[in-house]
């Protein structure tokens, strides 16, 4: 009889039989296959025609900018990662087998976890890098294909560019996790947390940095270009315009790919941590079956990857397709159906139908996740698409000016987040019903629902990357000015579809973050119990349906005053983070304006095309600024769990996490949907409603759109990795928090962390703060240009 | 030895000795004294000069409007109260003594609680009524006094008008509670919950209704008057302008007075519920001492009332005072110092210094509350006053247009709410430290901190009512056009001070709501335990430091999936409520526009003063509309706890409440402070900065202000009573939730409630929804007026 069943930071009792090894090898091979498919797609994309010399020149400028960004970005991140890696090492604990034998010494476990952390950072960054560097090559080739007037060809290039990102996201994600399981086996979960943390932290950096970058460049380019110099948007003479295009790639491709890599990884990590315990509660006397809980998620992932590969190739426009949406939906549907069928087979044939109908229930949880993904996507679509009432109402409200435009968007955004959270609550309710009183198994089912949501990640990332590729291609087409007739039509249609896929996948990413976070939250409890109770007591708890979740020490009681304080502080994080992110956009935009002006001043030939603007420094400065602004949000993510955990206690830390998930989700959906709705209300008016482009309504809509820019592209999406970084930091420090509970050193740790954080926040607000800063620069613009700038600062 | 110590819905074991009776009688006499002082102040105010015939005519129009509003408002509320009263009766339970004897039968307890509920509604409504009806009389008298050029005289009239509201708020509040304790004694807490619920529900109605009314009238008046007819703001020919002035009184006087009455009441109720149990845990063997915990809050309240009376009379301008701020601050300081001294004496001499230093600790908790009130007020001031950086930065950001104005205000508002919640968390931390491990006592200390915050409510309500009185007086002065020289100067100075006092007291009200809600939350646990455990087990728990909070059944464990669902839904309420409130303002404004237009069309003589506009129907329609819009938010408040409690379980209901408090507080402060900051940024520019009135900056600031209007005057402040209504509904239904846990009827109750709520939300969104609605009307305005309306829709 085993004496312990547990969690990361610890040892999981199971044995890998030949069946298990089959699935592990199958999974590794599938992962390698996905990577190979990625290379194959890449080759196809790169072989496509690049169009006219002018198009190539524009595209080169964007590529140059992207490279400059990535160089600086990774250099800066490297510096920040060193101290974080040390913390990861120091907070490790030795892993002990139930027999008392040491499975991994402190140094072994620390070294492995730190390596896994670095590995996670590397793969997450690599995913972002590949996604972006293919996107900046695919854009011009998509435009070239569109120029021939063939929707079929253009869709193929654009979607396969996205497919590269998709294949590397799932291939690298699955490969990394599978390798760690193969190498570390029973101690794998302890190592996987480090891996997940690395992936999440890098995603946070890319999301926040990219978000600030893209919106700062957007606003900055408009302020100087349109207002001061009177040149149109997307004019190649404006050095910041390229940064603007780079920003779209940075934010939407690199950020999103890394973000979904992280969600993909973290749901898998959570499932693996929870799976063994869940099966131990079902088969307390058959330790041979416990590995099922660990292998099923891996096998399900592998099936999802195979289905995604087929799905990507299924995206082919036929002659009957009027827009690109139909073939994309066919591809997604193909992948989903194949995933469901494959998962059903694995659940029934491999897991089987034991005392708890567990195979069926696990299959149902995965399907619930797939359905939730659909519901959340449809909700996002309803609240942000021009075809539904909310956006049309916002467009209508532009007739009474910018104030009512902002108010109607706010009201609609606030409402949208409520329905999203209700959908998530219903999905959790389904997991509870399926769990039928067994809490261990219920949490495993929650994690599996998260797996279901992300099962078709390969296609989702492709869809998402397709958006900015089509967007950029349209931009190149407009700048080149060489598109007409059928070619132009194809380009416009592709761009419109790209906007839809982008919005839909955003809701997806946020919804999956919450499910993943809830599953991680369960891991938090398991880890706490393991630290607090003797192995014998844990074994005893395992025989109950509630498992370790029934232990008094594991009850995060919000009716306890200290715990309630944790809840209050946790809830405020999303508000502070959003405030900082929105402010950072305003400030960085000011820096961009200064640099662009300098170039126009020092290179007067730019305007008459005798001199070329230098895109590198603009992007470099913009990157530097956005990365400097990034520090405070990052410290907020890493230090607040430390302050709460060491300053109060582990229960307050648990409530803190619950509140972080709650308000993080609420704010993320609110900000993203309000921003998306304003953006599309503007597009709806530009389509000729309420007076069309140039009308008073349009001006009001542009203001709404500018308000929404940092909402939807900076603060909103970054809350997603933020939630998970905080979860994982809490998991990492938990053993130390518990073991130092009676040691006053904990107050020193909390105090120092608090001081560092406060200093960072003060630094962040230092320079006359936010929007005021940029005004010094812009005042001159107003004098010169004579027009209110904000009204024209939209994309 | 006693066998039970508990909570409302139940019987509290204590005996009232002569010392206790002394304090009860002292308290009742003090309450009567406060009411007498109120009448005295009222007489003084009414005796003051009313100024010129023109001023009297304008004031009469406002009074007429106010009366029309109140008539309709109370009639509508009456209809809604009947079913609610039935629910209050039905959810009552019989109150049983520890000996098993029935203290109150079901019918007795139900009848008493329902009567108390009606009594609470009546007193809360009466407080609002008196506050408002005095304000609409004090305004013109303040203007008349200012016209003589005497700051001293004008301040006296204005502040004493506020003083009437203040005295009735505390006098009625204390009298009501004291009488209930005297009559029901050991079963008082069961009855007091009904009383508190009545007060809170009416405050919610007055807050939401008043908030929608005032902002709809504001926007509606501007849309037709300024844009279509080209008459200035505050022109007596515009029927909606009077509604606008009525609205200021409705929202700021009636709403706030009722709101603070409710907070005042609820903190007292929570203290009384928690006090007996706290003292039982300190003196388990001396039941004679248990009444101390109940009497101390009553005595402390009485002392606060006495101190407030002296404080109000201490507000006297001397010849050295340059503005009204200094004498007001002196009055507040006087009241605070006297409260501290008096509370210290009661704590030391009456409560004394037993095994737990309880007298000192209770005194410290009250002082912590007073300090928290100061900190929260200073934070509000920092984030909303023109003298500090946040508002100045928003003003600076107007130079880049409306978009950056909205963004900077959003960023600043989001940040402000974080510091407010940190301050509250610190205050809770102090209570935890003072409680020194005794959870029962800790919660009592939290309730006492809430008492401390509201100790000087008499002065706070006076300060708050002073704001709209001065504002209205300034409006009358401007409309009359008969003010110049020193008189005008006095009027402007008084108005500015009124803006500050209004903003500061708003932060106050919100902060105290959270503390009160936390204390109520503790009552929730006590009630649950009483329902769930046998009396013997409760008695056993009482001997532990954690008391009933240590019972496993009382642990609201957010790591449980079902409980977590409650948390998610609870967190979303504040978002949905804000969305509905903001949308309702937009829609009601549209209805106002239609009515105003009809009058202008049918009475062409209005414009050349040959016909008088009819103010009544405008206000009546506006009231009707705002009350119709009110139904959904009210149902949201009452039905969601029912859905969660019966649909899931009592633990999920507990987590639901915790999340309601959390996001309610976060959103309330965010909305109020962002709105206040925009308002003052506009004023800062009107003072001559960044181009002053009429500049592009000013236009942007006006847009920001209009966005902020429903934030700060509708959604934000109404969240305060919302939180407490939900808390009290949960307390009321808790016994039924627990007793029906194994009965499937609970799903029927939850299901029917859900259907009613969804139908109501659908109804609320029915008419083409929110801002779009008004546009049909306004489109014509745009055609006629030719200017964008939103830009001039600010106050």
Coordinates of N, CA, C and O in Angstrom, one line a residue, chain A residues 389 393 396-397 399-400 402-403 406-408 411 414-415 417-418 421 425 428-429 432 442-443 518 521 525 555-559 561 564-565 567-569 571-572 575-576 578-579 583 658-659 662-663 666-667 696 703 706-707 710-711 765 768-769 771-772 775-776 778-779 782 788-790, chain B residues 389 393 396-397 399-400 402-403 406-408 411 414-415 417-418 421 425 428-429 432 442-443 518 521 525 555-559 561 564-565 567-569 571-572 575-576 578-579 583 658-659 662-663 666-667 696 703 706-707 710-711 765 768-769 771-772 775-776 778-779 782 788-790:
Chain A
X389 N -26.1 43.0 -32.3 CA -26.6 44.2 -31.7 C -25.7 45.1 -30.9 O -25.6 46.3 -31.1
X393 N -25.2 48.9 -31.6 CA -25.7 49.9 -30.7 C -24.6 50.9 -30.4 O -24.9 52.1 -30.2
X396 N -24.5 53.2 -33.2 CA -25.6 54.2 -33.1 C -25.3 55.3 -32.1 O -25.7 56.4 -32.3
X397 N -24.7 54.9 -31.0 CA -24.4 55.9 -29.9 C -23.4 56.9 -30.3 O -23.2 57.9 -29.7
X399 N -23.7 58.7 -32.7 CA -24.4 59.9 -33.2 C -24.5 61.0 -32.1 O -24.8 62.1 -32.4
X400 N -24.5 60.6 -30.8 CA -24.6 61.6 -29.7 C -23.2 61.9 -29.2 O -23.0 62.5 -28.2
X402 N -18.7 61.4 -28.6 CA -17.7 60.4 -28.0 C -18.1 60.0 -26.6 O -17.8 58.8 -26.3
X403 N -18.8 60.8 -25.9 CA -19.1 60.4 -24.5 C -20.0 59.2 -24.5 O -19.8 58.2 -23.8
X406 N -18.2 56.1 -25.6 CA -17.4 55.4 -24.6 C -18.4 54.7 -23.6 O -18.1 53.6 -23.1
X407 N -19.5 55.4 -23.2 CA -20.4 54.8 -22.2 C -21.0 53.5 -22.7 O -21.1 52.5 -22.0
X408 N -21.5 53.6 -24.0 CA -22.1 52.4 -24.5 C -21.2 51.2 -24.6 O -21.5 50.1 -24.3
X411 N -20.6 49.9 -21.1 CA -21.7 49.1 -20.6 C -21.7 47.7 -21.2 O -21.9 46.7 -20.6
X414 N -18.8 45.5 -20.0 CA -19.0 45.1 -18.6 C -20.0 43.9 -18.6 O -19.9 42.9 -17.9
X415 N -21.0 44.0 -19.5 CA -22.0 42.9 -19.6 C -21.4 41.6 -20.1 O -21.6 40.5 -19.7
X417 N -18.5 40.4 -20.0 CA -17.6 39.6 -19.1 C -18.5 38.7 -18.2 O -18.1 37.7 -17.7
X418 N -19.7 39.2 -17.9 CA -20.5 38.5 -17.0 C -21.0 37.2 -17.6 O -20.9 36.1 -17.0
X421 N -18.2 34.6 -17.7 CA -17.9 34.0 -16.4 C -19.0 33.0 -16.1 O -18.8 32.0 -15.5
X425 N -18.5 29.2 -15.2 CA -19.1 28.6 -14.0 C -20.0 27.3 -14.4 O -19.9 26.3 -13.7
X428 N -17.6 24.5 -15.0 CA -17.1 23.9 -13.7 C -18.2 23.1 -13.1 O -18.0 22.0 -12.5
X429 N -19.5 23.6 -13.2 CA -20.6 22.8 -12.7 C -20.7 21.4 -13.3 O -21.0 20.4 -12.6
X432 N -18.2 19.2 -11.8 CA -18.6 18.8 -10.5 C -19.6 17.7 -10.6 O -19.6 16.7 -9.9
X442 N -12.9 15.3 -9.5 CA -13.5 16.5 -10.0 C -12.5 17.5 -10.6 O -12.6 18.1 -11.7
X443 N -11.4 17.8 -9.7 CA -10.4 18.7 -10.2 C -9.7 18.2 -11.4 O -9.3 19.0 -12.3
X518 N -7.9 27.4 -12.5 CA -8.6 26.7 -11.5 C -7.9 25.3 -11.2 O -7.8 24.9 -10.1
X521 N -4.9 25.9 -9.2 CA -5.4 26.2 -7.9 C -5.5 24.9 -7.1 O -5.1 24.8 -5.9
X525 N -3.5 23.3 -3.5 CA -4.0 22.6 -2.3 C -3.2 21.3 -2.1 O -2.8 21.0 -1.0
X555 N -8.4 23.9 3.9 CA -9.6 24.7 3.6 C -9.2 26.2 3.6 O -8.9 26.7 4.6
X556 N -9.4 26.8 2.4 CA -9.1 28.2 2.3 C -10.4 28.9 2.7 O -11.2 29.2 1.8
X557 N -10.5 29.2 4.0 CA -11.8 29.7 4.5 C -11.8 31.3 4.4 O -11.1 31.9 5.2
X558 N -12.6 31.8 3.4 CA -12.6 33.2 3.3 C -13.3 33.9 4.4 O -13.3 35.2 4.5
X559 N -13.9 33.2 5.3 CA -14.5 33.8 6.5 C -13.5 34.0 7.6 O -13.8 34.6 8.6
X561 N -10.5 36.2 8.9 CA -10.1 37.6 8.6 C -8.8 37.7 7.8 O -8.7 38.4 6.8
X564 N -9.3 36.6 4.3 CA -10.1 37.6 3.6 C -9.2 38.7 3.1 O -9.5 39.3 2.0
X565 N -8.2 39.1 3.9 CA -7.3 40.1 3.5 C -6.6 39.7 2.2 O -6.4 40.5 1.3
X567 N -7.8 37.7 0.0 CA -8.7 37.9 -1.1 C -8.8 39.3 -1.6 O -8.8 39.6 -2.8
X568 N -8.9 40.3 -0.6 CA -9.0 41.7 -1.0 C -7.8 42.1 -1.9 O -8.0 42.7 -2.9
X569 N -6.6 41.8 -1.4 CA -5.4 42.2 -2.1 C -5.4 41.5 -3.5 O -5.1 42.1 -4.5
X571 N -7.8 40.5 -5.4 CA -8.7 41.1 -6.3 C -8.3 42.4 -6.9 O -8.7 42.8 -8.0
X572 N -7.4 43.1 -6.1 CA -7.0 44.4 -6.6 C -5.9 44.4 -7.7 O -5.7 45.3 -8.4
X575 N -6.7 45.2 -11.2 CA -7.0 46.7 -11.4 C -5.7 47.4 -11.5 O -5.5 48.3 -12.4
X576 N -4.7 47.1 -10.6 CA -3.5 47.8 -10.6 C -2.7 47.5 -11.9 O -2.2 48.4 -12.5
X578 N -3.9 46.6 -14.8 CA -4.5 47.3 -16.0 C -4.2 48.8 -15.9 O -3.9 49.4 -17.0
X579 N -4.2 49.4 -14.8 CA -3.8 50.8 -14.6 C -2.4 51.0 -15.1 O -2.2 52.0 -15.9
X583 N -1.4 53.2 -18.6 CA -0.5 54.3 -18.4 C 0.8 54.2 -19.2 O 1.3 55.1 -19.8
X658 N -7.4 32.8 -5.7 CA -8.8 32.7 -6.1 C -9.2 34.1 -6.6 O -9.9 34.2 -7.7
X659 N -8.9 35.1 -5.9 CA -9.4 36.5 -6.3 C -8.6 37.0 -7.5 O -9.2 37.7 -8.3
X662 N -10.5 35.4 -10.3 CA -11.8 36.1 -10.4 C -11.7 37.4 -11.1 O -12.3 37.6 -12.2
X663 N -11.0 38.4 -10.5 CA -11.0 39.7 -11.2 C -10.1 39.7 -12.4 O -10.4 40.5 -13.3
X666 N -12.5 38.7 -15.1 CA -13.5 39.7 -15.3 C -13.0 40.9 -16.1 O -13.5 41.4 -17.0
X667 N -11.8 41.4 -15.6 CA -11.2 42.5 -16.3 C -10.7 42.2 -17.7 O -10.8 43.0 -18.6
X696 N -19.2 63.1 -38.3 CA -19.0 63.3 -36.8 C -19.1 62.0 -36.1 O -18.4 61.8 -35.1
X703 N -12.5 57.9 -31.6 CA -12.1 58.2 -30.2 C -12.4 56.9 -29.3 O -11.5 56.5 -28.5
X706 N -9.6 54.4 -30.0 CA -8.4 54.8 -29.4 C -8.4 54.4 -27.9 O -7.4 53.9 -27.4
X707 N -9.5 54.7 -27.3 CA -9.7 54.3 -25.9 C -9.5 52.8 -25.8 O -8.9 52.2 -24.9
X710 N -5.4 50.3 -26.0 CA -4.7 49.7 -24.9 C -5.6 48.7 -24.1 O -5.0 47.8 -23.4
X711 N -6.9 48.9 -24.1 CA -7.8 47.9 -23.4 C -7.6 46.5 -24.0 O -7.3 45.6 -23.3
X765 N 5.7 55.6 -11.9 CA 4.9 56.8 -11.9 C 5.7 58.1 -11.9 O 5.2 59.2 -12.0
X768 N 6.5 62.5 -14.1 CA 5.3 63.3 -14.3 C 4.1 62.5 -14.7 O 3.0 63.0 -14.9
X769 N 4.3 61.2 -14.9 CA 3.3 60.2 -15.0 C 2.5 60.2 -16.3 O 1.8 61.2 -16.7
X771 N 0.0 60.0 -19.2 CA -0.4 60.7 -20.3 C 0.1 62.2 -20.3 O 0.2 62.8 -21.4
X772 N 0.3 62.7 -19.1 CA 0.8 64.1 -19.0 C 2.1 64.2 -19.8 O 2.4 65.2 -20.4
X775 N 2.3 64.9 -23.4 CA 1.6 66.1 -23.8 C 2.7 67.2 -24.1 O 2.5 68.0 -25.0
X776 N 3.8 67.2 -23.3 CA 4.8 68.2 -23.6 C 5.2 68.2 -25.1 O 5.4 69.2 -25.7
X778 N 3.4 66.8 -27.5 CA 2.3 66.9 -28.4 C 1.8 68.3 -28.5 O 1.2 68.7 -29.4
X779 N 2.0 69.0 -27.4 CA 1.5 70.4 -27.4 C 2.0 71.1 -28.7 O 1.2 71.8 -29.3
X782 N 0.1 70.2 -31.6 CA -1.2 70.9 -31.6 C -1.1 72.3 -32.2 O -1.9 72.7 -33.1
X788 N -7.2 68.7 -32.8 CA -7.0 67.9 -31.7 C -6.5 66.5 -32.1 O -7.0 65.9 -33.0
X789 N -5.5 66.1 -31.4 CA -4.7 64.9 -31.8 C -5.4 63.6 -31.5 O -5.5 62.7 -32.3
X790 N -6.0 63.6 -30.3 CA -6.6 62.3 -29.8 C -7.6 61.8 -30.8 O -7.8 60.6 -31.0
Chain B
X389 N -1.8 65.7 -8.1 CA -1.3 65.3 -9.4 C -2.2 64.5 -10.3 O -2.3 64.8 -11.5
X393 N -2.9 65.7 -14.0 CA -2.4 64.8 -15.2 C -3.6 64.6 -16.2 O -3.4 64.6 -17.4
X396 N -4.0 67.6 -18.1 CA -2.9 67.7 -19.1 C -3.2 66.8 -20.3 O -2.9 67.2 -21.4
X397 N -3.7 65.6 -20.0 CA -4.0 64.7 -21.1 C -5.1 65.2 -22.0 O -5.3 64.6 -23.1
X399 N -5.1 67.7 -23.6 CA -4.5 68.4 -24.7 C -4.3 67.5 -25.9 O -4.2 67.9 -27.0
X400 N -4.3 66.2 -25.7 CA -4.2 65.2 -26.8 C -5.6 64.7 -27.1 O -5.7 63.7 -27.8
X402 N -10.0 63.7 -26.4 CA -10.9 63.0 -25.5 C -10.4 61.6 -25.2 O -10.6 61.1 -24.1
X403 N -9.7 60.9 -26.2 CA -9.3 59.5 -26.0 C -8.3 59.4 -24.9 O -8.5 58.6 -24.0
X406 N -10.0 60.1 -21.5 CA -10.7 59.0 -21.0 C -9.7 57.9 -20.4 O -9.8 57.4 -19.4
X407 N -8.6 57.7 -21.2 CA -7.6 56.7 -20.8 C -6.9 57.1 -19.5 O -6.8 56.3 -18.6
X408 N -6.5 58.4 -19.4 CA -5.8 58.7 -18.1 C -6.7 58.7 -16.9 O -6.3 58.3 -15.9
X411 N -7.1 55.0 -16.0 CA -5.9 54.5 -15.4 C -5.8 55.0 -13.9 O -5.6 54.2 -13.0
X414 N -8.6 53.3 -11.8 CA -8.2 51.9 -11.5 C -7.2 51.9 -10.4 O -7.2 51.0 -9.5
X415 N -6.2 52.8 -10.4 CA -5.2 52.8 -9.4 C -5.8 53.2 -8.0 O -5.4 52.6 -7.0
X417 N -8.6 52.8 -6.6 CA -9.3 51.7 -5.9 C -8.4 50.7 -5.2 O -8.7 50.1 -4.2
X418 N -7.2 50.6 -5.8 CA -6.3 49.6 -5.2 C -5.8 50.1 -3.9 O -5.8 49.4 -2.9
X421 N -8.4 49.8 -1.2 CA -8.6 48.4 -0.7 C -7.4 48.0 0.2 O -7.6 47.3 1.1
X425 N -7.6 46.7 3.9 CA -7.0 45.5 4.3 C -6.1 45.7 5.5 O -6.1 44.9 6.5
X428 N -8.3 45.9 8.6 CA -8.7 44.5 9.0 C -7.5 43.9 9.7 O -7.7 43.1 10.7
X429 N -6.3 44.1 9.2 CA -5.1 43.5 9.8 C -5.0 44.0 11.2 O -4.6 43.2 12.1
X432 N -7.3 42.1 13.3 CA -6.7 40.8 13.6 C -5.7 40.8 14.7 O -5.7 40.0 15.6
X442 N -12.3 39.1 17.2 CA -11.7 39.8 16.0 C -12.8 40.4 15.2 O -12.8 41.5 14.8
X443 N -13.8 39.6 14.9 CA -14.9 40.0 14.0 C -15.7 41.2 14.7 O -16.2 42.1 14.1
X518 N -18.1 43.2 5.8 CA -17.3 42.1 6.4 C -17.9 41.7 7.7 O -17.9 40.5 8.0
X521 N -20.8 39.6 7.1 CA -20.3 38.3 6.6 C -20.0 37.4 7.8 O -20.4 36.2 7.8
X525 N -21.8 33.6 9.1 CA -21.2 32.3 9.6 C -21.9 31.9 10.9 O -22.2 30.7 11.0
X555 N -16.6 26.6 7.4 CA -15.4 27.0 6.6 C -15.8 27.2 5.1 O -16.2 26.2 4.4
X556 N -15.8 28.4 4.6 CA -16.2 28.7 3.3 C -14.9 28.5 2.4 O -14.1 29.4 2.2
X557 N -14.7 27.2 2.0 CA -13.5 26.8 1.3 C -13.5 27.1 -0.2 O -14.2 26.4 -0.9
X558 N -12.8 28.1 -0.6 CA -12.9 28.5 -2.0 C -12.2 27.5 -2.9 O -12.3 27.5 -4.1
X559 N -11.5 26.5 -2.3 CA -10.8 25.5 -3.1 C -11.8 24.4 -3.4 O -11.5 23.4 -4.1
X561 N -14.9 23.2 -5.6 CA -15.4 23.6 -6.9 C -16.7 24.3 -6.8 O -16.9 25.4 -7.4
X564 N -16.3 27.7 -5.3 CA -15.6 28.5 -6.3 C -16.6 29.1 -7.3 O -16.4 30.2 -7.7
X565 N -17.5 28.3 -7.7 CA -18.6 28.8 -8.6 C -19.3 30.0 -8.0 O -19.6 31.0 -8.7
X567 N -18.1 32.0 -5.9 CA -17.2 33.1 -5.9 C -17.2 33.8 -7.3 O -17.3 35.0 -7.4
X568 N -17.2 33.0 -8.4 CA -17.2 33.5 -9.7 C -18.4 34.4 -10.0 O -18.4 35.5 -10.5
X569 N -19.6 33.8 -9.6 CA -20.8 34.5 -9.9 C -20.9 35.8 -9.1 O -21.3 36.9 -9.6
X571 N -18.6 37.6 -8.0 CA -17.7 38.7 -8.5 C -18.2 39.4 -9.7 O -17.9 40.5 -10.0
X572 N -19.1 38.7 -10.5 CA -19.6 39.3 -11.7 C -20.8 40.3 -11.4 O -21.1 41.1 -12.3
X575 N -20.2 44.0 -11.9 CA -20.0 44.3 -13.3 C -21.3 44.4 -14.0 O -21.6 45.4 -14.8
X576 N -22.2 43.4 -13.8 CA -23.5 43.5 -14.4 C -24.3 44.7 -13.9 O -25.0 45.4 -14.7
X578 N -23.2 47.5 -12.8 CA -22.7 48.8 -13.3 C -23.1 48.9 -14.8 O -23.5 50.0 -15.2
X579 N -23.1 47.8 -15.5 CA -23.5 47.8 -16.9 C -25.0 48.3 -17.0 O -25.3 49.1 -17.8
X583 N -26.3 51.8 -18.7 CA -27.2 51.7 -19.8 C -28.6 52.5 -19.5 O -29.1 53.1 -20.3
X658 N -18.5 37.0 -0.3 CA -17.2 37.5 -0.2 C -16.8 38.2 -1.5 O -16.2 39.3 -1.5
X659 N -17.2 37.6 -2.7 CA -16.8 38.2 -4.0 C -17.6 39.4 -4.2 O -17.1 40.3 -4.9
X662 N -15.8 42.1 -2.5 CA -14.6 42.4 -3.2 C -14.7 43.2 -4.4 O -14.2 44.3 -4.5
X663 N -15.5 42.7 -5.4 CA -15.6 43.5 -6.6 C -16.5 44.7 -6.5 O -16.3 45.7 -7.2
X666 N -14.2 47.3 -5.3 CA -13.2 47.7 -6.3 C -13.9 48.6 -7.4 O -13.4 49.6 -7.7
X667 N -15.1 48.1 -7.8 CA -15.8 48.9 -8.9 C -16.3 50.2 -8.3 O -16.3 51.2 -9.0
X696 N -10.1 73.5 -27.0 CA -10.1 72.1 -27.4 C -10.0 71.2 -26.2 O -10.6 70.2 -26.0
X703 N -16.1 65.9 -22.4 CA -16.4 64.5 -22.7 C -16.1 63.6 -21.6 O -16.9 62.7 -21.2
X706 N -18.7 63.8 -18.9 CA -19.9 63.2 -19.3 C -19.8 61.7 -19.1 O -20.7 61.0 -18.7
X707 N -18.7 61.1 -19.5 CA -18.4 59.7 -19.3 C -18.5 59.4 -17.8 O -19.1 58.4 -17.3
X710 N -22.4 59.1 -15.2 CA -23.1 57.9 -14.6 C -22.1 57.0 -13.8 O -22.6 56.2 -13.0
X711 N -20.8 57.2 -14.0 CA -19.9 56.4 -13.2 C -20.0 56.8 -11.7 O -20.2 56.0 -10.9
X765 N -33.2 45.2 -21.5 CA -32.4 45.4 -22.7 C -33.3 45.5 -24.0 O -32.9 45.7 -25.1
X768 N -34.4 48.1 -28.0 CA -33.2 48.5 -28.9 C -32.0 48.8 -28.1 O -31.0 49.2 -28.6
X769 N -32.2 48.8 -26.8 CA -31.1 48.9 -25.8 C -30.4 50.3 -25.7 O -29.8 50.8 -26.6
X771 N -28.2 53.2 -25.3 CA -27.8 54.5 -25.9 C -28.4 54.6 -27.4 O -28.6 55.7 -27.8
X772 N -28.6 53.5 -28.0 CA -29.2 53.5 -29.3 C -30.5 54.2 -29.3 O -30.9 55.0 -30.2
X775 N -30.8 57.8 -29.5 CA -30.3 58.4 -30.7 C -31.4 58.7 -31.7 O -31.3 59.7 -32.5
X776 N -32.5 57.9 -31.7 CA -33.6 58.2 -32.7 C -34.0 59.7 -32.5 O -34.4 60.4 -33.4
X778 N -32.3 62.0 -30.9 CA -31.2 63.0 -30.9 C -30.8 63.2 -32.3 O -30.3 64.3 -32.6
X779 N -31.0 62.3 -33.2 CA -30.6 62.4 -34.6 C -31.1 63.8 -35.1 O -30.5 64.5 -35.7
X782 N -29.3 66.6 -33.9 CA -28.1 66.9 -34.7 C -28.4 67.6 -35.9 O -27.6 68.5 -36.3
X788 N -22.1 68.3 -32.6 CA -22.1 67.0 -31.9 C -22.5 67.2 -30.5 O -22.1 68.1 -29.8
X789 N -23.5 66.4 -30.1 CA -24.2 66.6 -28.8 C -23.3 66.2 -27.6 O -23.2 66.9 -26.6
X790 N -22.7 65.0 -27.8 CA -22.0 64.5 -26.6 C -21.0 65.4 -26.0 O -20.8 65.5 -24.8

